[in-house]
C-alpha positions as protocol buffer text, in pm:
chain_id: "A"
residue {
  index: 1
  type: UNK
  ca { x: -4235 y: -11466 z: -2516 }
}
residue {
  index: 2
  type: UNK
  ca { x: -4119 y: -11120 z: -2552 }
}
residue {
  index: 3
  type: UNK
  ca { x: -4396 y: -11078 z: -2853 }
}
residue {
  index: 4
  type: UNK
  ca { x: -4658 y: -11239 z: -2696 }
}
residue {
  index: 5
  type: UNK
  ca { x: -4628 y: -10990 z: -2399 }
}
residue {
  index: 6
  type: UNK
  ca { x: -4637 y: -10718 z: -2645 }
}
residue {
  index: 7
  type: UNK
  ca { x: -4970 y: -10865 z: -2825 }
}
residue {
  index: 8
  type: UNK
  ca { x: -5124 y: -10906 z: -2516 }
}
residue {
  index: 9
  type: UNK
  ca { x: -5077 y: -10521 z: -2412 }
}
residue {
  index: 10
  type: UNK
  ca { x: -5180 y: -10409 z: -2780 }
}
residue {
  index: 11
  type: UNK
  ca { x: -5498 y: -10570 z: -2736 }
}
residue {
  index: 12
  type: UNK
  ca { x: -5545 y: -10473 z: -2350 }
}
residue {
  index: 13
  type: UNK
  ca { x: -5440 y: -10070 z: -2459 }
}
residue {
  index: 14
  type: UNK
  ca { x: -5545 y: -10064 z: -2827 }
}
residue {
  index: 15
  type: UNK
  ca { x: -5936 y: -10227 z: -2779 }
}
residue {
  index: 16
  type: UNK
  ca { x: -5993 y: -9823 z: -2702 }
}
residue {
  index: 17
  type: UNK
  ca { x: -5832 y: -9658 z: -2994 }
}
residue {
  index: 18
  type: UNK
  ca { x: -5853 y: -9938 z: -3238 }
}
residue {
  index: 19
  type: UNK
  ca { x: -6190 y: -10146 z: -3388 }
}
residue {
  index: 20
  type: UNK
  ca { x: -6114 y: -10518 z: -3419 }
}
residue {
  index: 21
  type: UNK
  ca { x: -6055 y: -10482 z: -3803 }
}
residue {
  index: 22
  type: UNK
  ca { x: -5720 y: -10241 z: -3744 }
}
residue {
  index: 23
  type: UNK
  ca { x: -5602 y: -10516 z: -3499 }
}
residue {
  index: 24
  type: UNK
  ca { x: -5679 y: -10797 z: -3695 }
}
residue {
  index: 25
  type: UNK
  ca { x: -5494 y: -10643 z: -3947 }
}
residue {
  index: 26
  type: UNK
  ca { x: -5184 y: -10515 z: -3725 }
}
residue {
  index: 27
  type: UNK
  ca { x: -5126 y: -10918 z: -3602 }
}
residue {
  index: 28
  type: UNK
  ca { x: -5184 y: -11050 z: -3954 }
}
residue {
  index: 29
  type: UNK
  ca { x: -4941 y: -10785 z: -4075 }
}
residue {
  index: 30
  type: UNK
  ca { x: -4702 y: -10855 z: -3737 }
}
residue {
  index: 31
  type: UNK
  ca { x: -4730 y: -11214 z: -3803 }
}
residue {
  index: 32
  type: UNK
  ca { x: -4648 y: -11231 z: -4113 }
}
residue {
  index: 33
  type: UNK
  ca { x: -4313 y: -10977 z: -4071 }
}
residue {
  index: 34
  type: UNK
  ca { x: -4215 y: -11269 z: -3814 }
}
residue {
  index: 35
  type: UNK
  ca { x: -4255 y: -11493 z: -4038 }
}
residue {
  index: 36
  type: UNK
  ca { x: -4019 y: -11340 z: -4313 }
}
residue {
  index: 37
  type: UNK
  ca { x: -3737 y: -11293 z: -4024 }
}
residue {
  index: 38
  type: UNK
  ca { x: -3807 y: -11646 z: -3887 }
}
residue {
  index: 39
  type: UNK
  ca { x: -3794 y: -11821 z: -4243 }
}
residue {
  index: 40
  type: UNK
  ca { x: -3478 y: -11551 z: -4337 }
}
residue {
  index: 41
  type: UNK
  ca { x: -3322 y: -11696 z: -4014 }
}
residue {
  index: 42
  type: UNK
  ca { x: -3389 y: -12040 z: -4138 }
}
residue {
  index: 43
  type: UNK
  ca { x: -3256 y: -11992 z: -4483 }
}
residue {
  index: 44
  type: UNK
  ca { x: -2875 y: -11832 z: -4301 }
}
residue {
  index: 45
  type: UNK
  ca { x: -2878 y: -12152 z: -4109 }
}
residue {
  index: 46
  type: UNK
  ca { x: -2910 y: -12451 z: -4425 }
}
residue {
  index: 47
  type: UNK
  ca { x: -3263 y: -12429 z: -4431 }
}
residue {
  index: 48
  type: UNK
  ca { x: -3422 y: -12830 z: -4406 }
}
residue {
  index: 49
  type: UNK
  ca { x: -3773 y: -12917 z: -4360 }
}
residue {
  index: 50
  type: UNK
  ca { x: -3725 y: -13020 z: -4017 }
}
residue {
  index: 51
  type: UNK
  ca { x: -3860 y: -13034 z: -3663 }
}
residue {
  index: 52
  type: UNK
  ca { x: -3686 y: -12657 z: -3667 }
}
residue {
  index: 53
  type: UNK
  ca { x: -3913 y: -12543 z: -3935 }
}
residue {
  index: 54
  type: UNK
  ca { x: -4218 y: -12587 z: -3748 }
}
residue {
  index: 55
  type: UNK
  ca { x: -4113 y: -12459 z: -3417 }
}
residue {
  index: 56
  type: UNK
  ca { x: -3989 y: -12173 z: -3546 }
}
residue {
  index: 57
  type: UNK
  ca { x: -4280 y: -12076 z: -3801 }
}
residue {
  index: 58
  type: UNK
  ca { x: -4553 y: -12211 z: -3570 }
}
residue {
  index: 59
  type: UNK
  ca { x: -4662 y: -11886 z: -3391 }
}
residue {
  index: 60
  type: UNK
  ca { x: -4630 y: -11659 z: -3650 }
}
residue {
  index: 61
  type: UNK
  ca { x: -4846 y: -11852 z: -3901 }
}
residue {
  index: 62
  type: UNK
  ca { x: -5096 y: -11869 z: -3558 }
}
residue {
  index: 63
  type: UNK
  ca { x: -5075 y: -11534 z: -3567 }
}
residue {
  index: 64
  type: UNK
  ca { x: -5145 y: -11450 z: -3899 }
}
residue {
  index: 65
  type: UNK
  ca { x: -5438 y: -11752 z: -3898 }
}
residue {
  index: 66
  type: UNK
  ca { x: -5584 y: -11541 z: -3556 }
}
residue {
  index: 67
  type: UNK
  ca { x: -5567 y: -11198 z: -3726 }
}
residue {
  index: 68
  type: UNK
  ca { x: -5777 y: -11280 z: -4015 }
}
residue {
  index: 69
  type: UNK
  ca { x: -6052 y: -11496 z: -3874 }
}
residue {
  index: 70
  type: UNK
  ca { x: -6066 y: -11182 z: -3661 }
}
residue {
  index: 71
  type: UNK
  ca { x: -6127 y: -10932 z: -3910 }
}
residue {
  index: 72
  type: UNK
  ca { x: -6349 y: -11162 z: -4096 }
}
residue {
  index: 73
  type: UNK
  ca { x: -6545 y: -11257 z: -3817 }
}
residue {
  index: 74
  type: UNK
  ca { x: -6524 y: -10881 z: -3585 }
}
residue {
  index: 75
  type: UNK
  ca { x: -6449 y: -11077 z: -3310 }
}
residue {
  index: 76
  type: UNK
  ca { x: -6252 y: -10940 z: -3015 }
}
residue {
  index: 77
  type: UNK
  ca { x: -6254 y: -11277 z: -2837 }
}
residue {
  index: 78
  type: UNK
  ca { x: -6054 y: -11463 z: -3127 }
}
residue {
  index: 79
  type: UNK
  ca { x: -5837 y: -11180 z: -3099 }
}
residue {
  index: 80
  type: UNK
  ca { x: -5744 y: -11298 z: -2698 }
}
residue {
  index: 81
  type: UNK
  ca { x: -5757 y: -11628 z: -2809 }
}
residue {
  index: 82
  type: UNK
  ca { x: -5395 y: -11659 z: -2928 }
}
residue {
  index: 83
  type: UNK
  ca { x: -5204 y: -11720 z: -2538 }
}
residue {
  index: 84
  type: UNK
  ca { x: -5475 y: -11999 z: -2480 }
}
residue {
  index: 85
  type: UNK
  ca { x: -5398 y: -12179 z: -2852 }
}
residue {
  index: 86
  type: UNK
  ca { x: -5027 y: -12154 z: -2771 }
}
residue {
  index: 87
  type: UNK
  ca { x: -5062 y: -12295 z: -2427 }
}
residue {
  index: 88
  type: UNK
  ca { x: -5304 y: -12562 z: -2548 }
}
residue {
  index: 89
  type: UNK
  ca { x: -5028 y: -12661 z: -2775 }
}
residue {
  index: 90
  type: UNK
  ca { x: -4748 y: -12684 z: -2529 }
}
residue {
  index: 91
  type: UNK
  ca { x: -5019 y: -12911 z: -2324 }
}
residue {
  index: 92
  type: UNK
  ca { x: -5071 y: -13122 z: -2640 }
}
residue {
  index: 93
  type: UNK
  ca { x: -4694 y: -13150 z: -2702 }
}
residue {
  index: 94
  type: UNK
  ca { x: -4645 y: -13289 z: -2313 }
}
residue {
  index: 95
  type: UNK
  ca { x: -4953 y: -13529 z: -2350 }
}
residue {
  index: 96
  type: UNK
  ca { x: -4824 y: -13653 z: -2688 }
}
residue {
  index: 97
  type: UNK
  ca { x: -4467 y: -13716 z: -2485 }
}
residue {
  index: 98
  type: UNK
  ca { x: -4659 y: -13842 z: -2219 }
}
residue {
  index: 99
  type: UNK
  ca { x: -4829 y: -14105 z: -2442 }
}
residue {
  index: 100
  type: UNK
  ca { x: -4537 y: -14182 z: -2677 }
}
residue {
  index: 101
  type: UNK
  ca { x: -4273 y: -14230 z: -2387 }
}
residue {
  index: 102
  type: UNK
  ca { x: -4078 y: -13979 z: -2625 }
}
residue {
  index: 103
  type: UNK
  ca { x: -3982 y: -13725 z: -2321 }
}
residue {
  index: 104
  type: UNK
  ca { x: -3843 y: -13412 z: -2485 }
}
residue {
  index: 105
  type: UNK
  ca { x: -3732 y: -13297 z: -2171 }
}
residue {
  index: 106
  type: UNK
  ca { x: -3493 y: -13519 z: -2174 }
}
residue {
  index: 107
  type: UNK
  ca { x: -3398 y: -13413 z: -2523 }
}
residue {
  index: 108
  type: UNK
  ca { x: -3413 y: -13064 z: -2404 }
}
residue {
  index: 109
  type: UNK
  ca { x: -3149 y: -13058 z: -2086 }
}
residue {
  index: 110
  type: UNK
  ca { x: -2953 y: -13352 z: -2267 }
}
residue {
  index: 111
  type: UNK
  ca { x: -2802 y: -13081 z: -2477 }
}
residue {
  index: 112
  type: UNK
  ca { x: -2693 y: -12851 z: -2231 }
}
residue {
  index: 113
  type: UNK
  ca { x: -2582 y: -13200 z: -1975 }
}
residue {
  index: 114
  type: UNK
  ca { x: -2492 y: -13530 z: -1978 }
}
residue {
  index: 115
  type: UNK
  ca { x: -2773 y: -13746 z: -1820 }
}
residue {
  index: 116
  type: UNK
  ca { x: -2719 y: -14055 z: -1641 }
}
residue {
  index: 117
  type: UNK
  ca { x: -3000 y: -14329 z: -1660 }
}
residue {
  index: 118
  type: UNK
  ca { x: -3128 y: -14239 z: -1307 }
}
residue {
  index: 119
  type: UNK
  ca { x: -3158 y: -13836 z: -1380 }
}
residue {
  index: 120
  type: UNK
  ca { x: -3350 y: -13982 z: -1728 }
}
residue {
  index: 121
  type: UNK
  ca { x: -3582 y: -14200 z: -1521 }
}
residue {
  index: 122
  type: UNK
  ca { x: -3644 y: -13888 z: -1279 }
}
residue {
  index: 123
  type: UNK
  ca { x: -3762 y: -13653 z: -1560 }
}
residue {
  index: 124
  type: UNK
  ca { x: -4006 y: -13915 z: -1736 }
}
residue {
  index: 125
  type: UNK
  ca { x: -4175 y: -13921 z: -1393 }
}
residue {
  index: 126
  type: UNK
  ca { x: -4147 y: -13521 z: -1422 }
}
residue {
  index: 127
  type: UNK
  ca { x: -4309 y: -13500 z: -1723 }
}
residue {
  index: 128
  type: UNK
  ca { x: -4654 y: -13596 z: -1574 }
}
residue {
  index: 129
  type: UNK
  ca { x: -4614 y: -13329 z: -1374 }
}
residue {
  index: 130
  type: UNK
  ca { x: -4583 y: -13093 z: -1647 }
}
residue {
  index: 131
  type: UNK
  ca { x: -4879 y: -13233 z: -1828 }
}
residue {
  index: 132
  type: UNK
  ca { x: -5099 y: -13128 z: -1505 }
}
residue {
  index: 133
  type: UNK
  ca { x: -4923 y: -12745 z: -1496 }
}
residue {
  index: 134
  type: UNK
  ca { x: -5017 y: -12699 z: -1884 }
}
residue {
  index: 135
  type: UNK
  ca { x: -5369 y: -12803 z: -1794 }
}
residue {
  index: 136
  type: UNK
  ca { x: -5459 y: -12589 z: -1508 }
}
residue {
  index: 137
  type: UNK
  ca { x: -5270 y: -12301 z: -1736 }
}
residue {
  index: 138
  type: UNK
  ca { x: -5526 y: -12410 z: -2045 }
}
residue {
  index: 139
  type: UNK
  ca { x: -5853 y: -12428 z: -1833 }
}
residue {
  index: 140
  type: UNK
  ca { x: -5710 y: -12070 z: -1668 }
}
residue {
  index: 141
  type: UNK
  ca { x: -5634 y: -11951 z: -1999 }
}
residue {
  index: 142
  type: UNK
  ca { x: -5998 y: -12080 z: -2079 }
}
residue {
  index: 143
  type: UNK
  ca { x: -6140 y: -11928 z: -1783 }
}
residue {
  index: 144
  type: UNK
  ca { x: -6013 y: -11571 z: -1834 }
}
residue {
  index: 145
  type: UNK
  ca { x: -6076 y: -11572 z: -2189 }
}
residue {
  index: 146
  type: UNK
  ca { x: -6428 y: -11656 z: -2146 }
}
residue {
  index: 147
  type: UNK
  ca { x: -6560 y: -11551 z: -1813 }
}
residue {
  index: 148
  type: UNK
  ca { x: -6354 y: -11234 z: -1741 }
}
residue {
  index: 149
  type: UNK
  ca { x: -6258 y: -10884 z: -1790 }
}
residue {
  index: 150
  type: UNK
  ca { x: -6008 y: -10823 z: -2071 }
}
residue {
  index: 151
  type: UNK
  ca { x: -5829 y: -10654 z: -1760 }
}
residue {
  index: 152
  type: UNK
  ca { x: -5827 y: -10967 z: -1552 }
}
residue {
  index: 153
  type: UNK
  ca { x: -5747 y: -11191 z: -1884 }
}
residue {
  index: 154
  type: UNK
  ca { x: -5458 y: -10912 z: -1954 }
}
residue {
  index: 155
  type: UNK
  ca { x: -5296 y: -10976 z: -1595 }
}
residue {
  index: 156
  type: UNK
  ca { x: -5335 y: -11370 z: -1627 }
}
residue {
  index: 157
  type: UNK
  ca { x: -5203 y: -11386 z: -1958 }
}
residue {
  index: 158
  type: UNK
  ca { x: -4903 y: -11185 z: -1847 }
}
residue {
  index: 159
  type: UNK
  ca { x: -4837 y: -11239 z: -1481 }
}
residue {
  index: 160
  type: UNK
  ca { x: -5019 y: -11482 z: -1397 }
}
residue {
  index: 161
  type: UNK
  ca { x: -4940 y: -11795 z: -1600 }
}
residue {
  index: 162
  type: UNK
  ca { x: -4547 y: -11693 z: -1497 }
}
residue {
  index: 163
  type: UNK
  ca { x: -4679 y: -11781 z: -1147 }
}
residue {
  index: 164
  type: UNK
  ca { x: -4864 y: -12117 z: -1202 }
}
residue {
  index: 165
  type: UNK
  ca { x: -4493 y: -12194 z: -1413 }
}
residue {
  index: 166
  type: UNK
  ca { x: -4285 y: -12078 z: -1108 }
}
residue {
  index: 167
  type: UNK
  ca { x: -4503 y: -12265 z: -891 }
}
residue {
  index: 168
  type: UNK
  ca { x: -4482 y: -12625 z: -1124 }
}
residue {
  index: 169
  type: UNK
  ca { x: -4100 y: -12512 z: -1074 }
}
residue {
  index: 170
  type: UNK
  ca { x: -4082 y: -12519 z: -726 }
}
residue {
  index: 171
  type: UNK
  ca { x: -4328 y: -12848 z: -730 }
}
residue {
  index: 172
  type: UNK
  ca { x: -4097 y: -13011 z: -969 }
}
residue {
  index: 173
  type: UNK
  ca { x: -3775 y: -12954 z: -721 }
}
residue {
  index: 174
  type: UNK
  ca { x: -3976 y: -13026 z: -427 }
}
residue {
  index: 175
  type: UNK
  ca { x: -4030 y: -13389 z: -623 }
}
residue {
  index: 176
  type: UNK
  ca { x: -3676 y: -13443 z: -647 }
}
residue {
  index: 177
  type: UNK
  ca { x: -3609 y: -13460 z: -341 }
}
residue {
  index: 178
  type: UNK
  ca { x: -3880 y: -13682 z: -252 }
}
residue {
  index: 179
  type: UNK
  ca { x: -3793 y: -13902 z: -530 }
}
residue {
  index: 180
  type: UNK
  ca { x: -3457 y: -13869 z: -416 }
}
residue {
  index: 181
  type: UNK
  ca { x: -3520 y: -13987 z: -50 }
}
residue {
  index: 182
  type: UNK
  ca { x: -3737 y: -14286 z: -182 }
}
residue {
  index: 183
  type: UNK
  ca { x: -3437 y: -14347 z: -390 }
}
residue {
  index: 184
  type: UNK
  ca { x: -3201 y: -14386 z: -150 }
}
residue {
  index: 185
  type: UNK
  ca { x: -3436 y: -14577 z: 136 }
}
């Protein structure tokens, strides 16, 4: 997330100093030194074309893809596009879960604790919840992109998507206990 921030900044301070070509060419450069350190990382660990590959090559290939449509196209807005096509994503990812019944939440806090059936059956219910955060982020992502200042799209894309997560958070407890009370009466 920490890189994202940072890309988000470049473009918000360097659109000034910098013509669309430089910055294409900065992220497509970026990009592609994350990739090398990703795939590097990959290769220490017993590199296998898995699930891991993707997830950790994923953004950085983005990158790259977003840096030279840019430059080949001069076009600032592909440049801002790259928080939107990463939250789209994550949106895809929970409506695919959604749709399969394959919840990787449950895959996700399984590893760090041991889930009894009810906490499973509580997070499957979560995930539809999830699938309605990532869509009000993508059509706010959308929104910014397209019908604001690169100022206001700068502060959405790094304050104030942390806000509509914190507030799924809080949403997401405040289910619990609801589903907990039903639960229990």
């Amino acid at each position: 997330m920490i890189i994202i921030i940072i890309y988000i900044l470049t473009i918000f301070f360097g659109r000034d100093y910098f013509s669309i070509s430089e910055l294409g060419l900065f992220f497509t450069s970026l990009g592609a030194v994350w990739l090398l350190f990703s795939l590097k990382n990959l290769f220490l660990k017993n590199f296998s074309l898995t699930l891991s590959l993707i997830k950790t090559t994923f953004q950085p290939i983005i990158l790259i893809i977003i840096g030279l449509i840019s430059i080949q196209q001069d076009s600032f807005l592909m440049l801002k596009s790259f928080p939107l096509i990463l939250s789209s994503l994550f949106f895809l990812a929970f409506i695919y879960a959604q749709v399969t019944q394959e919840f990787f939440l449950i895959n996700f806090i399984g590893r760090f604790k041991k889930l009894d059936d009810s906490e499973k059956k509580y997070l499957e219910k979560t995930h539809l919840i999830w699938v309605v955060v990532t869509a009000i982020n993508v059509s706010l992502h959308s929104y910014f992109l397209f019908y604001r200042s690169t100022a206001e799209w700068t502060l959405y894309s790094t304050i104030g998507w942390y806000i509509l997560l914190a507030c799924g958070i809080l949403f997401q407890i405040l289910f619990r206990r609801f589903y907990e009370r039903q639960k229990t009466d």
